[in-house]
Short mmCIF file of C-alpha atoms in Angstrom, two decimals:
data_model
loop_
_atom_site.label_atom_id
_atom_site.label_comp_id
_atom_site.label_asym_id
_atom_site.label_seq_id
_atom_site.Cartn_x
_atom_site.Cartn_y
_atom_site.Cartn_z
CA MET A 1 5.20 -9.24 20.41
CA LEU A 2 5.97 -6.27 18.19
CA LEU A 3 2.81 -6.35 16.09
CA LYS A 4 0.21 -7.57 18.56
CA ASP A 5 -3.32 -6.96 17.22
CA LYS A 6 -2.06 -4.91 14.28
CA THR A 7 -3.89 -5.43 10.99
CA VAL A 8 -1.36 -5.88 8.19
CA LEU A 9 -1.87 -6.24 4.43
CA ILE A 10 1.01 -7.91 2.61
CA THR A 11 0.94 -7.97 -1.18
CA GLY A 12 2.78 -10.71 -3.02
CA ALA A 13 2.59 -12.85 0.11
CA SER A 14 2.66 -16.31 -1.44
CA LYS A 15 6.42 -16.68 -1.83
CA GLY A 16 9.86 -15.21 -1.26
CA ILE A 17 10.11 -12.03 0.82
CA GLY A 18 6.31 -11.80 1.12
CA LYS A 19 6.01 -15.29 2.55
CA ALA A 20 8.90 -14.83 4.99
CA THR A 21 7.37 -11.55 6.13
CA SER A 22 3.95 -13.15 6.59
CA LEU A 23 5.40 -15.87 8.80
CA LEU A 24 7.45 -13.42 10.88
CA PHE A 25 4.58 -10.95 11.30
CA ALA A 26 2.19 -13.74 12.33
CA LYS A 27 4.72 -14.80 14.95
CA GLU A 28 4.75 -11.20 16.20
CA GLY A 29 0.98 -11.22 16.73
CA ALA A 30 -0.29 -9.48 13.58
CA HIS A 31 -3.71 -10.03 12.04
CA LEU A 32 -2.71 -10.70 8.45
CA ILE A 33 -4.38 -10.08 5.13
CA LEU A 34 -2.47 -12.03 2.52
CA ASN A 35 -2.58 -11.00 -1.12
CA GLY A 36 -1.27 -12.80 -4.15
CA ARG A 37 -2.38 -14.34 -7.43
CA ASP A 38 -1.66 -17.95 -6.53
CA GLU A 39 -4.66 -18.87 -4.39
CA GLU A 40 -3.42 -22.39 -3.71
CA ALA A 41 -0.12 -21.11 -2.30
CA LEU A 42 -1.91 -18.48 -0.21
CA LEU A 43 -4.31 -21.03 1.27
CA LYS A 44 -1.37 -23.27 2.09
CA LEU A 45 0.35 -20.38 3.86
CA GLN A 46 -2.89 -19.54 5.65
CA SER A 47 -3.08 -23.10 7.01
CA GLU A 48 0.60 -23.04 7.98
CA ILE A 49 0.18 -19.80 9.93
CA GLU A 50 -3.02 -21.00 11.59
CA TYR A 51 -1.30 -24.22 12.66
CA MET A 52 1.86 -22.49 13.93
CA TYR A 53 0.44 -19.37 15.54
CA GLY A 54 -3.28 -20.05 16.04
CA THR A 55 -4.36 -17.06 14.00
CA LYS A 56 -6.06 -17.39 10.63
CA PRO A 57 -5.04 -14.79 8.05
CA ILE A 58 -7.56 -13.43 5.55
CA VAL A 59 -6.67 -14.47 2.00
CA MET A 60 -7.36 -11.99 -0.79
CA THR A 61 -6.53 -13.36 -4.19
CA TYR A 62 -6.31 -10.49 -6.65
CA ASP A 63 -4.04 -9.02 -9.27
CA VAL A 64 -2.41 -5.87 -7.88
CA GLY A 65 -2.24 -4.54 -11.43
CA ASP A 66 -6.05 -4.35 -11.57
CA LEU A 67 -7.38 -1.15 -9.98
CA THR A 68 -10.94 -2.44 -9.77
CA GLN A 69 -9.76 -5.38 -7.70
CA ILE A 70 -7.69 -3.11 -5.44
CA LYS A 71 -10.79 -1.00 -4.73
CA LYS A 72 -12.84 -4.09 -3.93
CA ALA A 73 -10.09 -5.40 -1.65
CA PHE A 74 -10.00 -2.21 0.41
CA GLN A 75 -13.80 -2.04 0.62
CA LEU A 76 -13.67 -5.56 2.01
CA ILE A 77 -10.84 -4.66 4.42
CA LYS A 78 -12.92 -1.76 5.73
CA LYS A 79 -15.92 -4.02 6.15
CA GLU A 80 -14.07 -6.95 7.75
CA CYS A 81 -11.33 -5.18 9.72
CA ASN A 82 -12.56 -1.57 9.87
CA SER A 83 -9.03 -0.32 9.42
CA ILE A 84 -5.46 -1.21 8.60
CA ASP A 85 -2.29 -0.50 10.60
CA VAL A 86 0.47 -1.66 8.26
CA LEU A 87 0.73 -2.01 4.49
CA ILE A 88 3.60 -3.97 2.95
CA ASN A 89 3.74 -3.25 -0.77
CA ASN A 90 5.83 -6.22 -1.78
CA ALA A 91 4.33 -7.61 -5.01
CA GLY A 92 6.57 -7.14 -7.99
CA ILE A 93 7.73 -8.63 -11.26
CA LEU A 94 11.12 -8.82 -12.93
CA ASN A 95 11.47 -8.84 -16.70
CA ASP A 96 14.97 -8.09 -17.91
CA ALA A 97 15.63 -6.71 -21.38
CA LEU A 98 18.35 -4.66 -22.97
CA LEU A 99 17.20 -1.15 -23.74
CA GLY A 100 16.90 -1.83 -27.46
CA MET A 101 14.60 -4.75 -26.79
CA VAL A 102 12.16 -3.15 -24.37
CA GLY A 103 8.62 -3.69 -25.59
CA GLU A 104 5.51 -1.66 -24.86
CA ARG A 105 3.75 -4.56 -23.16
CA GLN A 106 6.69 -5.33 -20.89
CA MET A 107 6.97 -1.69 -19.94
CA SER A 108 3.29 -1.17 -19.12
CA GLU A 109 3.05 -4.45 -17.19
CA THR A 110 6.16 -3.69 -15.13
CA PHE A 111 5.05 -0.15 -14.28
CA SER A 112 1.52 -1.30 -13.53
CA ILE A 113 2.57 -3.98 -11.03
CA ASN A 114 5.80 -2.53 -9.63
CA LEU A 115 4.77 1.11 -9.36
CA SER A 116 1.12 2.03 -10.05
CA ALA A 117 -0.13 -0.76 -7.78
CA ILE A 118 2.03 0.55 -4.93
CA ILE A 119 0.66 4.07 -5.33
CA TYR A 120 -2.97 2.86 -5.48
CA HIS A 121 -2.47 0.69 -2.41
CA MET A 122 -0.91 3.63 -0.55
CA GLN A 123 -3.83 5.80 -1.64
CA TYR A 124 -6.51 3.50 -0.27
CA ALA A 125 -4.58 2.39 2.83
CA SER A 126 -3.83 5.97 3.81
CA ARG A 127 -7.54 6.78 3.56
CA LEU A 128 -8.16 4.22 6.30
CA MET A 129 -5.05 5.15 8.31
CA THR A 130 -5.84 8.87 8.29
CA ARG A 131 -8.98 8.26 10.34
CA GLN A 132 -7.00 6.60 13.12
CA LYS A 133 -4.06 8.99 12.78
CA SER A 134 -1.49 6.19 12.68
CA GLY A 135 -0.03 3.69 10.29
CA SER A 136 3.09 2.38 8.63
CA ILE A 137 3.50 1.81 4.91
CA ILE A 138 6.55 0.01 3.61
CA ASN A 139 7.34 -0.31 -0.06
CA VAL A 140 9.71 -2.90 -1.40
CA SER A 141 12.05 -1.25 -3.89
CA SER A 142 15.35 -2.75 -5.02
CA ILE A 143 19.06 -2.02 -5.15
CA ILE A 144 18.48 -1.70 -8.91
CA GLY A 145 16.16 1.24 -8.25
CA ARG A 146 18.98 3.03 -6.44
CA PHE A 147 21.96 2.22 -8.67
CA GLY A 148 20.65 0.69 -11.93
CA ASN A 149 21.96 -2.31 -13.85
CA VAL A 150 22.51 -3.56 -17.39
CA GLY A 151 19.32 -4.99 -18.90
CA GLN A 152 17.16 -3.54 -16.15
CA THR A 153 16.21 -0.10 -17.41
CA VAL A 154 12.48 -0.75 -17.03
CA TYR A 155 12.71 -2.68 -13.76
CA GLY A 156 15.16 -0.11 -12.37
CA ALA A 157 12.92 2.77 -13.40
CA SER A 158 9.90 1.15 -11.75
CA LYS A 159 11.83 0.55 -8.53
CA ALA A 160 13.33 4.07 -8.58
CA GLY A 161 9.75 5.27 -8.96
CA VAL A 162 8.88 3.39 -5.79
CA ILE A 163 11.54 5.39 -3.93
CA GLY A 164 10.19 8.71 -5.27
CA ALA A 165 6.64 7.73 -4.37
CA THR A 166 7.79 6.67 -0.89
CA MET A 167 9.55 9.96 -0.17
CA SER A 168 6.66 12.07 -1.43
CA ALA A 169 3.97 10.10 0.39
CA ALA A 170 6.09 10.22 3.57
CA LYS A 171 6.03 14.03 3.47
CA GLU A 172 2.32 14.18 2.70
CA LEU A 173 1.23 11.68 5.34
CA ALA A 174 3.59 12.60 8.20
CA PRO A 175 1.09 15.11 9.72
CA TYR A 176 -1.33 12.20 10.15
CA ASN A 177 1.29 10.11 11.94
CA ILE A 178 1.48 7.74 8.98
CA ARG A 179 5.05 6.70 8.25
CA VAL A 180 6.17 5.67 4.77
CA ASN A 181 9.49 3.95 4.18
CA ALA A 182 11.10 1.66 1.64
CA VAL A 183 13.53 -1.21 1.68
CA ALA A 184 15.90 -1.86 -1.19
CA PRO A 185 16.89 -5.54 -1.15
CA GLY A 186 19.99 -6.68 -2.99
CA PHE A 187 20.57 -10.28 -4.06
CA ILE A 188 18.00 -12.30 -2.13
CA LYS A 189 17.23 -16.01 -2.42
CA THR A 190 13.83 -15.81 -4.16
CA ASP A 191 12.23 -17.14 -7.34
CA MET A 192 13.43 -14.01 -9.15
CA VAL A 193 17.01 -15.14 -8.60
CA LYS A 194 16.27 -18.61 -9.92
CA GLN A 195 15.64 -17.06 -13.34
CA LEU A 196 19.30 -15.98 -13.57
CA PRO A 197 21.79 -17.92 -15.71
CA GLU A 198 24.68 -19.41 -13.69
CA GLU A 199 27.21 -16.97 -15.10
CA LYS A 200 25.08 -14.00 -14.00
CA TYR A 201 24.52 -15.60 -10.61
CA GLU A 202 28.28 -15.87 -10.01
CA GLU A 203 28.79 -12.32 -11.21
CA ARG A 204 26.24 -11.04 -8.69
CA MET A 205 27.77 -13.08 -5.88
CA ALA A 206 31.18 -11.56 -6.59
CA SER A 207 29.74 -8.08 -6.11
CA ILE A 208 28.54 -8.73 -2.55
CA LYS A 209 30.99 -7.68 0.16
CA MET A 210 29.48 -10.14 2.65
CA MET A 211 30.10 -12.84 0.03
CA ARG A 212 26.75 -14.57 0.36
CA ILE A 213 23.21 -14.31 -0.92
CA GLY A 214 20.60 -12.77 1.40
CA GLU A 215 17.75 -14.75 2.89
CA PRO A 216 14.14 -13.51 2.57
CA GLU A 217 13.95 -13.60 6.37
CA GLU A 218 16.71 -10.98 6.57
CA VAL A 219 14.55 -8.59 4.55
CA ALA A 220 11.52 -9.53 6.67
CA ASN A 221 13.42 -8.49 9.80
CA VAL A 222 13.92 -4.98 8.44
CA LEU A 223 10.27 -4.84 7.39
CA LEU A 224 9.33 -5.80 10.95
CA PHE A 225 11.41 -2.94 12.35
CA LEU A 226 9.74 -0.46 9.99
CA ALA A 227 6.25 -1.86 10.61
CA SER A 228 6.54 -1.76 14.39
CA ASP A 229 6.70 1.10 16.87
CA MET A 230 10.45 0.42 17.13
CA SER A 231 10.74 2.82 14.18
CA SER A 232 8.17 5.34 15.44
CA TYR A 233 10.29 8.36 14.39
CA VAL A 234 11.49 6.96 11.04
CA THR A 235 9.81 8.09 7.83
CA GLY A 236 10.82 8.81 4.23
CA GLN A 237 13.81 6.47 4.41
CA VAL A 238 15.15 3.82 2.07
CA ILE A 239 17.00 1.04 3.84
CA GLY A 240 19.27 -1.14 1.77
CA VAL A 241 19.28 -4.84 2.69
CA ASP A 242 22.09 -5.99 0.46
CA GLY A 243 25.10 -7.28 2.41
CA GLY A 244 27.25 -4.49 1.02
CA MET A 245 26.48 -5.26 -2.62
CA ILE A 246 28.03 -2.95 -5.21
CA ILE A 247 26.43 -2.61 -8.62
CA MET B 1 -31.52 13.83 8.44
CA ASN B 2 -28.65 12.85 6.20
CA THR B 3 -28.54 16.37 4.74
CA GLU B 4 -28.04 17.75 8.24
CA LYS B 5 -25.40 15.09 8.95
CA LEU B 6 -23.55 16.00 5.75
CA LYS B 7 -23.78 19.70 6.58
CA GLN B 8 -22.20 19.11 9.96
CA ILE B 9 -19.35 17.22 8.31
CA PHE B 10 -18.75 20.20 6.02
CA VAL B 11 -18.91 22.60 8.98
CA GLU B 12 -16.36 20.59 10.96
CA CYS B 13 -13.96 19.74 8.16
CA LEU B 14 -13.97 23.10 6.40
CA GLY B 15 -14.32 25.20 9.55
CA ILE B 16 -17.16 27.29 8.10
CA GLU B 17 -20.61 28.41 9.27
CA GLU B 18 -23.62 26.24 8.46
CA SER B 19 -25.20 29.26 6.77
CA GLN B 20 -22.43 29.14 4.15
CA ILE B 21 -23.42 25.66 3.05
CA THR B 22 -25.67 25.65 0.02
CA ASP B 23 -25.91 23.30 -2.93
CA GLU B 24 -23.76 25.78 -4.83
CA LEU B 25 -20.86 25.62 -2.36
CA THR B 26 -17.97 24.57 -4.60
CA TYR B 27 -14.51 23.07 -4.10
CA ASN B 28 -11.74 25.70 -4.23
CA ALA B 29 -14.34 28.51 -4.39
CA ILE B 30 -13.63 29.39 -0.76
CA PRO B 31 -10.15 29.28 0.81
CA GLU B 32 -11.33 26.84 3.47
CA TRP B 33 -12.16 24.12 0.92
CA ASP B 34 -8.68 23.37 -0.38
CA SER B 35 -7.17 19.98 -1.24
CA VAL B 36 -6.07 19.24 2.34
CA ALA B 37 -9.56 20.03 3.69
CA HIS B 38 -11.02 17.97 0.87
CA MET B 39 -9.17 14.85 2.03
CA ALA B 40 -10.31 15.49 5.61
CA LEU B 41 -13.84 15.85 4.28
CA VAL B 42 -13.60 12.55 2.42
CA ALA B 43 -12.22 10.78 5.51
CA GLU B 44 -15.08 12.11 7.64
CA ILE B 45 -17.71 11.18 5.03
CA ASP B 46 -16.25 7.66 4.87
CA ASP B 47 -16.31 7.46 8.65
CA GLN B 48 -19.73 8.96 9.35
CA PHE B 49 -21.59 7.11 6.61
CA ASP B 50 -19.51 3.92 6.97
CA ILE B 51 -18.56 3.75 3.30
CA MET B 52 -15.37 3.95 1.28
CA LEU B 53 -15.68 6.44 -1.53
CA ASP B 54 -14.19 5.42 -4.82
CA THR B 55 -11.25 7.63 -5.87
CA GLU B 56 -13.23 8.75 -8.93
CA ASP B 57 -15.96 9.95 -6.59
CA VAL B 58 -13.40 11.73 -4.41
CA LEU B 59 -12.29 13.64 -7.51
CA GLU B 60 -15.86 14.39 -8.60
CA LEU B 61 -17.01 15.59 -5.20
CA SER B 62 -16.84 19.21 -6.29
CA SER B 63 -19.85 20.79 -4.56
CA PHE B 64 -22.28 20.18 -1.73
CA ALA B 65 -24.94 19.20 -4.28
CA LYS B 66 -22.51 16.80 -5.95
CA ALA B 67 -21.67 15.27 -2.58
CA LYS B 68 -25.34 14.33 -2.08
CA GLU B 69 -25.54 12.99 -5.62
CA ILE B 70 -22.44 10.82 -5.08
CA LEU B 71 -23.57 9.56 -1.68
CA ALA B 72 -26.88 8.49 -3.21
CA LYS B 73 -24.88 5.94 -5.23
CA TYR B 74 -23.89 4.39 -1.90
CA ASP B 75 -27.57 3.99 -0.89
CA ILE B 76 -27.56 7.06 1.32
CA LYS B 77 -30.86 8.86 0.90
CA PHE B 78 -31.40 12.62 1.01
#
């Protein structure tokens, strides 16, 4: 098992990539801390994991956009688990708007959840990881953060910010043997995709060289590689998981 | 006892003599107490006193005296 006895916090764990990652990591022997806002979904996932793998994840229902709740979560992690080995910063929101229609509220909410929350989580997790001189942090960016897209100036900026934060934190934390990497998923079968009108969906599909949508499990596999010692000499990297998508 | 414990943390993390540690010892006033040493200091304080300092407290921990004042908030008595 690649993550045997590793303590892993996954944000946005209740669905999509977060849920697939939770299931895969549990299978690989991780002690999970599942974060999300939908407590009912998290408790259901907790039961599912306990039934399938005999290990009961800790559920932490909090809004990653609320710094006070992040602080409390890490104080609890220190108390309950003493430390943390892997952080998966997965929680994110998608609100599309053409540049001329970007509102202040949309902008602050997107940056708060997609970017500030990631930096705060890295800040607190690295405090715990520094003591043990090991750890792996993986931030979920997006293909939009690398190449941009129409109607996604704010989302793209927040996800590009994730890449900048990843590369900087990787340099700062490398001396402590803490690795920081990012994945940039393309078109993945999640709730975010369900929001797309059919015309847009077809347009996206046409831009993928592998001619199919990606499964959340295919992103989870890359997250597993980056979380485990299989990637022990990999830091400051952004790995695209997009089936050859061109934007 | 906790004052001595805190002094030892400063000695180890900043690599200075115990005689240099007074309440007036201030962040960035000596070359040894730079930002990198500060984070090591915070990690050791967290570890030794089994707490997790709030980031605001990490930023405000600007002197030895201030360190004691901040730790008092976490029920550590001096």
